[in-house]
Tab-separated table of C-alpha atoms in Angstrom:
chain	number	residue	atom	x	y	z
J	1	UNK	CA	203.510	-3.883	65.509
J	2	UNK	CA	204.681	-6.085	62.095
J	3	UNK	CA	203.597	-2.483	60.117
J	4	UNK	CA	206.124	-0.527	62.671
J	5	UNK	CA	208.962	-2.840	62.313
J	6	UNK	CA	208.549	-2.809	58.689
J	7	UNK	CA	208.863	1.479	58.184
J	8	UNK	CA	212.970	0.992	56.962
J	9	UNK	CA	211.739	-1.492	54.100
J	10	UNK	CA	208.948	1.936	53.374
J	11	UNK	CA	211.906	4.044	53.596
J	12	UNK	CA	214.350	1.903	51.373
J	13	UNK	CA	211.626	1.456	48.300
J	14	UNK	CA	210.437	5.394	48.802
J	15	UNK	CA	214.496	5.961	48.316
J	16	UNK	CA	214.912	3.996	45.277
J	17	UNK	CA	211.713	4.521	43.562
J	18	UNK	CA	211.936	8.358	44.044
J	19	UNK	CA	215.685	8.824	43.171
J	20	UNK	CA	214.270	7.109	39.123
J	21	UNK	CA	211.239	8.898	39.071
J	22	UNK	CA	212.314	12.256	40.441
J	23	UNK	CA	215.248	12.132	37.203
J	24	UNK	CA	213.272	11.038	34.853
J	25	UNK	CA	210.370	13.826	35.178
J	26	UNK	CA	213.072	16.214	35.935
J	27	UNK	CA	214.613	15.168	32.411
J	28	UNK	CA	210.843	15.473	31.284
J	29	UNK	CA	210.304	18.724	32.622
J	30	UNK	CA	207.718	17.466	34.538
J	31	UNK	CA	206.485	18.399	37.777
J	32	UNK	CA	203.095	17.221	39.018
J	33	UNK	CA	204.006	13.370	38.275
J	34	UNK	CA	203.177	9.835	40.953
J	35	UNK	CA	205.836	8.224	43.034
J	36	UNK	CA	204.541	5.114	44.682
J	37	UNK	CA	201.502	3.231	44.340
J	38	UNK	CA	200.696	0.283	46.735
J	39	UNK	CA	204.281	-1.239	45.944
J	40	UNK	CA	204.187	-3.257	49.484
J	41	UNK	CA	201.374	-4.473	50.940
J	42	UNK	CA	201.738	-3.040	54.125
J	43	UNK	CA	201.651	0.491	52.963
J	44	UNK	CA	199.190	0.714	50.663
J	45	UNK	CA	199.222	4.346	49.518
J	46	UNK	CA	199.705	6.334	45.901
J	47	UNK	CA	201.535	9.134	46.556
J	48	UNK	CA	201.948	12.236	44.227
J	49	UNK	CA	204.057	15.185	43.397
J	50	UNK	CA	202.425	18.449	42.868
J	51	UNK	CA	205.153	20.701	42.048
J	52	UNK	CA	206.594	21.256	45.562
J	53	UNK	CA	203.803	19.945	47.158
J	54	UNK	CA	203.030	16.077	48.398
J	55	UNK	CA	199.647	14.158	47.774
J	56	UNK	CA	199.155	11.303	49.864
J	57	UNK	CA	196.138	8.964	49.672
J	58	UNK	CA	195.545	5.817	51.908
J	59	UNK	CA	193.411	2.784	50.814
J	60	UNK	CA	191.538	1.076	53.301
J	61	UNK	CA	192.954	-1.959	53.750
J	62	UNK	CA	192.498	-4.594	57.409
J	63	UNK	CA	196.080	-3.254	59.170
J	64	UNK	CA	194.671	-4.442	62.122
J	65	UNK	CA	195.864	-2.189	64.171
J	66	UNK	CA	193.529	0.246	66.911
J	67	UNK	CA	192.940	3.891	65.958
J	68	UNK	CA	195.448	5.400	68.109
J	69	UNK	CA	198.996	2.884	66.900
J	70	UNK	CA	197.468	3.547	63.272
J	71	UNK	CA	197.789	7.088	63.659
J	72	UNK	CA	201.349	7.039	65.257
J	73	UNK	CA	201.768	4.737	62.329
J	74	UNK	CA	200.964	7.105	59.696
J	75	UNK	CA	202.581	9.746	61.525
J	76	UNK	CA	205.879	7.516	61.153
J	77	UNK	CA	204.911	7.530	57.179
J	78	UNK	CA	204.158	11.412	56.826
J	79	UNK	CA	207.902	11.138	58.242
J	80	UNK	CA	209.858	8.912	55.983
J	81	UNK	CA	207.762	10.813	52.841
J	82	UNK	CA	209.051	14.325	54.338
J	83	UNK	CA	212.644	13.504	54.572
J	84	UNK	CA	213.061	11.434	51.326
J	85	UNK	CA	211.104	13.175	49.275
J	86	UNK	CA	212.673	16.853	51.006
J	87	UNK	CA	209.187	18.525	52.050
J	88	UNK	CA	207.965	20.014	54.781
J	89	UNK	CA	205.150	18.445	57.077
J	90	UNK	CA	202.451	21.160	55.976
J	91	UNK	CA	203.052	20.689	52.323
J	92	UNK	CA	202.087	16.642	52.613
J	93	UNK	CA	197.969	16.231	52.686
J	94	UNK	CA	197.065	12.931	53.406
J	95	UNK	CA	193.422	11.332	52.139
J	96	UNK	CA	192.239	7.861	52.812
J	97	UNK	CA	190.413	6.073	50.338
J	98	UNK	CA	187.430	3.603	51.326
J	99	UNK	CA	186.511	0.259	49.810
J	100	UNK	CA	184.128	0.943	46.735
J	101	UNK	CA	183.808	4.478	47.206
J	102	UNK	CA	182.109	4.761	43.866
J	103	UNK	CA	183.059	8.244	41.540
J	104	UNK	CA	180.497	10.113	42.776
J	105	UNK	CA	181.438	9.751	46.370
J	106	UNK	CA	185.101	10.211	45.605
J	107	UNK	CA	184.425	14.016	43.789
J	108	UNK	CA	182.353	14.765	47.354
J	109	UNK	CA	183.368	17.061	49.219
J	110	UNK	CA	185.218	15.994	52.461
J	111	UNK	CA	186.637	19.319	54.082
J	112	UNK	CA	186.706	22.762	53.986
J	113	UNK	CA	190.403	23.642	54.258
J	114	UNK	CA	190.703	24.698	50.398
J	115	UNK	CA	194.040	24.461	49.844
J	116	UNK	CA	194.202	25.138	46.140
J	117	UNK	CA	197.177	26.472	43.920
J	118	UNK	CA	198.014	26.257	40.374
J	119	UNK	CA	200.439	23.610	38.427
J	120	UNK	CA	201.571	23.316	35.501
J	121	UNK	CA	201.315	20.539	32.964
J	122	UNK	CA	202.639	20.470	29.717
J	123	UNK	CA	202.919	24.465	29.263
J	124	UNK	CA	199.420	24.879	30.585
J	125	UNK	CA	197.911	26.001	34.151
J	126	UNK	CA	195.513	24.065	36.382
J	127	UNK	CA	193.838	24.115	39.444
J	128	UNK	CA	194.262	21.451	42.077
J	129	UNK	CA	193.429	21.147	45.420
J	130	UNK	CA	194.960	18.733	47.706
J	131	UNK	CA	192.968	19.178	50.663
J	132	UNK	CA	189.068	18.850	50.571
J	133	UNK	CA	188.277	15.743	47.757
J	134	UNK	CA	189.809	12.314	47.692
J	135	UNK	CA	191.502	13.131	44.451
J	136	UNK	CA	193.130	16.606	43.470
J	137	UNK	CA	191.544	17.818	40.623
J	138	UNK	CA	193.839	16.751	37.747
J	139	UNK	CA	194.117	12.758	37.025
J	140	UNK	CA	198.331	12.741	36.346
J	141	UNK	CA	197.689	9.015	34.366
J	142	UNK	CA	196.087	10.600	31.343
J	143	UNK	CA	198.956	13.178	30.523
J	144	UNK	CA	199.930	11.177	27.491
J	145	UNK	CA	195.831	11.235	26.509
J	146	UNK	CA	195.521	14.893	26.871
J	147	UNK	CA	198.614	15.914	24.823
J	148	UNK	CA	196.623	13.280	21.973
J	149	UNK	CA	193.691	15.059	22.110
J	150	UNK	CA	195.765	18.813	22.179
J	151	UNK	CA	197.731	17.234	18.923
J	152	UNK	CA	194.138	16.407	17.290
J	153	UNK	CA	192.403	18.957	18.248
J	154	UNK	CA	192.745	21.341	15.725
J	155	UNK	CA	189.511	23.584	13.862
J	156	UNK	CA	187.518	20.729	15.314
J	157	UNK	CA	184.642	20.206	17.221
J	158	UNK	CA	185.338	18.909	20.817
J	159	UNK	CA	182.821	16.655	23.281
J	160	UNK	CA	184.371	15.932	26.271
J	161	UNK	CA	181.796	13.661	28.532
J	162	UNK	CA	182.367	13.225	32.038
J	163	UNK	CA	184.622	16.187	31.916
J	164	UNK	CA	185.851	16.563	35.753
J	165	UNK	CA	187.874	19.485	36.194
J	166	UNK	CA	188.008	19.667	32.375
J	167	UNK	CA	191.866	19.128	31.690
J	168	UNK	CA	191.162	16.937	28.215
J	169	UNK	CA	188.851	20.693	27.409
J	170	UNK	CA	191.521	22.717	28.103
J	171	UNK	CA	193.997	20.688	25.939
J	172	UNK	CA	191.395	20.430	23.134
J	173	UNK	CA	191.024	24.667	23.343
J	174	UNK	CA	194.864	24.987	23.443
J	175	UNK	CA	195.724	22.578	20.626
J	176	UNK	CA	192.905	25.829	18.508
J	177	UNK	CA	189.324	23.360	18.799
J	178	UNK	CA	187.317	25.305	16.694
J	179	UNK	CA	184.250	23.969	20.310
J	180	UNK	CA	184.724	22.322	22.834
J	181	UNK	CA	181.707	21.471	24.860
J	182	UNK	CA	182.164	19.828	28.446
J	183	UNK	CA	179.646	18.315	30.387
J	184	UNK	CA	179.526	16.496	34.007
J	185	UNK	CA	177.098	16.589	36.297
J	186	UNK	CA	178.661	18.930	38.578
J	187	UNK	CA	178.134	22.171	39.184
J	188	UNK	CA	181.621	22.593	41.523
J	189	UNK	CA	183.464	20.751	38.724
J	190	UNK	CA	182.199	22.135	35.779
J	191	UNK	CA	183.217	25.676	37.320
J	192	UNK	CA	186.425	24.466	38.235
J	193	UNK	CA	186.675	23.383	34.476
J	194	UNK	CA	185.642	27.416	33.326
J	195	UNK	CA	188.518	28.236	36.020
J	196	UNK	CA	191.279	26.287	34.181
J	197	UNK	CA	190.018	27.622	30.583
J	198	UNK	CA	190.315	30.484	32.315
J	199	UNK	CA	193.813	30.072	33.625
J	200	UNK	CA	194.985	29.603	30.045
J	201	UNK	CA	193.383	32.647	28.735
J	202	UNK	CA	191.021	29.818	26.936
J	203	UNK	CA	187.816	30.821	28.194
J	204	UNK	CA	185.474	31.663	24.933
J	205	UNK	CA	181.504	31.159	25.540
J	206	UNK	CA	180.783	31.698	22.234
J	207	UNK	CA	183.246	28.993	21.232
J	208	UNK	CA	183.223	27.125	24.993
J	209	UNK	CA	180.004	25.820	26.205
J	210	UNK	CA	179.882	23.968	30.023
J	211	UNK	CA	177.018	21.827	30.137
J	212	UNK	CA	175.706	20.505	33.777
J	213	UNK	CA	173.947	17.516	33.139
J	214	UNK	CA	173.599	13.764	33.462
J	215	UNK	CA	175.537	12.459	30.801
J	216	UNK	CA	173.598	9.499	29.781
J	217	UNK	CA	170.221	12.043	29.569
J	218	UNK	CA	172.392	14.513	27.724
J	219	UNK	CA	173.403	11.560	24.710
J	220	UNK	CA	170.063	11.451	23.746
J	221	UNK	CA	170.082	15.402	22.878
J	222	UNK	CA	173.216	15.191	20.902
J	223	UNK	CA	172.198	15.871	16.915
J	224	UNK	CA	173.737	13.501	14.268
J	225	UNK	CA	176.664	13.655	13.286
J	226	UNK	CA	178.264	16.850	14.608
J	227	UNK	CA	181.360	16.173	16.829
J	228	UNK	CA	185.001	15.539	15.376
J	229	UNK	CA	186.579	14.612	18.567
J	230	UNK	CA	184.984	12.694	21.573
J	231	UNK	CA	186.579	12.014	24.820
J	232	UNK	CA	184.496	9.459	26.925
J	233	UNK	CA	186.161	9.065	30.248
J	234	UNK	CA	183.210	7.527	32.698
J	235	UNK	CA	182.900	6.471	35.740
J	236	UNK	CA	183.378	2.632	36.259
J	237	UNK	CA	179.945	2.647	37.864
J	238	UNK	CA	178.050	5.680	39.314
J	239	UNK	CA	174.752	5.958	41.755
J	240	UNK	CA	174.189	9.416	42.153
J	241	UNK	CA	170.681	10.964	42.895
J	242	UNK	CA	170.869	13.767	40.470
J	243	UNK	CA	170.898	10.949	37.803
J	244	UNK	CA	168.129	9.025	36.175
J	245	UNK	CA	169.811	5.957	36.044
J	246	UNK	CA	172.849	3.875	37.416
J	247	UNK	CA	175.569	3.444	35.230
J	248	UNK	CA	177.352	0.498	35.166
J	249	UNK	CA	179.954	0.685	32.305
J	250	UNK	CA	180.453	-2.666	31.867
J	251	UNK	CA	177.236	-3.435	31.258
J	252	UNK	CA	176.301	0.427	29.580
J	253	UNK	CA	179.509	0.715	27.240
J	254	UNK	CA	177.603	-0.665	24.068
J	255	UNK	CA	174.844	1.712	24.566
J	256	UNK	CA	176.432	4.796	25.039
J	257	UNK	CA	179.366	4.424	22.817
J	258	UNK	CA	176.903	4.037	19.995
J	259	UNK	CA	175.182	7.024	20.827
J	260	UNK	CA	177.841	8.986	20.663
J	261	UNK	CA	179.052	7.096	17.409
J	262	UNK	CA	175.891	8.756	16.074
J	263	UNK	CA	176.675	11.755	17.240
J	264	UNK	CA	180.496	11.636	15.611
J	265	UNK	CA	181.069	12.750	12.055
J	266	UNK	CA	181.948	10.163	9.906
J	267	UNK	CA	185.609	9.561	10.325
J	268	UNK	CA	185.662	11.135	13.686
J	269	UNK	CA	187.426	9.737	16.952
J	270	UNK	CA	186.260	8.848	20.261
J	271	UNK	CA	189.203	8.888	23.332
J	272	UNK	CA	187.409	6.164	25.291
J	273	UNK	CA	188.869	5.385	28.671
J	274	UNK	CA	187.562	3.529	31.934
J	275	UNK	CA	189.436	2.314	35.168
J	276	UNK	CA	187.036	-0.926	35.816
J	277	UNK	CA	190.022	-3.519	36.222
J	278	UNK	CA	187.910	-6.423	34.538
J	279	UNK	CA	186.404	-4.126	31.517
J	280	UNK	CA	186.255	-6.210	28.479
J	281	UNK	CA	185.319	-3.829	25.657
J	282	UNK	CA	182.335	-5.377	23.402
J	283	UNK	CA	183.758	-4.898	20.247
J	284	UNK	CA	181.800	-7.128	17.622
J	285	UNK	CA	178.548	-4.521	18.800
J	286	UNK	CA	180.255	-1.414	18.264
J	287	UNK	CA	179.771	0.528	15.389
J	288	UNK	CA	182.848	1.521	14.561
J	289	UNK	CA	184.936	1.200	11.641
J	290	UNK	CA	188.202	1.079	13.539
J	291	UNK	CA	188.894	0.227	17.205
J	292	UNK	CA	192.466	0.463	18.603
J	293	UNK	CA	193.489	0.057	22.542
J	294	UNK	CA	195.893	2.797	23.125
J	295	UNK	CA	196.302	1.571	27.138
J	296	UNK	CA	200.172	0.757	26.106
J	297	UNK	CA	201.140	3.921	24.211
J	298	UNK	CA	198.983	6.481	26.821
J	299	UNK	CA	200.838	5.033	29.940
J	300	UNK	CA	203.208	7.937	31.627
J	301	UNK	CA	206.427	6.657	32.647
J	302	UNK	CA	205.436	7.179	36.432
J	303	UNK	CA	202.355	4.726	35.803
J	304	UNK	CA	204.253	2.103	34.425
J	305	UNK	CA	203.146	-1.462	35.497
J	306	UNK	CA	200.862	0.628	37.684
J	307	UNK	CA	198.090	0.969	35.496
J	308	UNK	CA	194.677	-0.178	35.912
J	309	UNK	CA	192.703	1.721	33.242
J	310	UNK	CA	192.148	0.551	29.566
J	311	UNK	CA	192.452	3.354	27.064
J	312	UNK	CA	190.712	3.052	23.051
J	313	UNK	CA	190.764	4.927	19.932
J	314	UNK	CA	187.301	4.283	18.538
J	315	UNK	CA	187.305	6.170	14.646
J	316	UNK	CA	183.803	5.810	13.246
């Protein structure tokens, strides 16, 4: 019963962080943000606000509770979240993240509730789904990086690899990019990316293309010196049956980056990010003129001290 006994501790922690982050979010006019991320070892949740909804992901851990006891404990936790954050239970969505789920599996559909709605970020509109997948469709930790892409995109040819639901593509298009090409292996997410473009009245097939492809193979089809700005946010590991090869970002990043650099114009920029905790960039073997670690500059207020991803600005 140790987990049940510590429910007041969870409530106190949530009260403290929510009060602080809510004020900061309001001051910055941000309506989607992370509140809690495994702050206490007994309560391994990430809790995110999506306007008037809350998205809770419970991480797999050895809690030692029987199934019925765990369900009762989880209901008590949801009750605390509802009370502290002043959100009705029916607007709180809970997902469970299993150990070692690779990015492909986390993108696969889990349910058929299809509870979708639109949210605002930086004056743009994005569709999120809190019921059917392990992730909402909008990675909140990239908020600042997306803004950077928007500010740098004017009149540029932009390539977004592993584009997921196309949020970086929308930002680039909103920044008046001359062209945006979005590439992903999932038809579902490419359609979602198109939907996000349409929500912002940016959909223009003459300028912005959506390519259904295995990125590792697609890299070999790229023309030399084509793109001014590339967004590269690959999974740490992927072994989808639809991929010709499996991806290991630590092993493969040099080869991938050098192929992308060949397709990038001289002086062009690659924003490269990944979530591997132990990732080490093999700088000497990357054919770039400049590599800058911009991880700290791209961490939003709600992810300070919690971020595990790395982010680099690479200039050809």
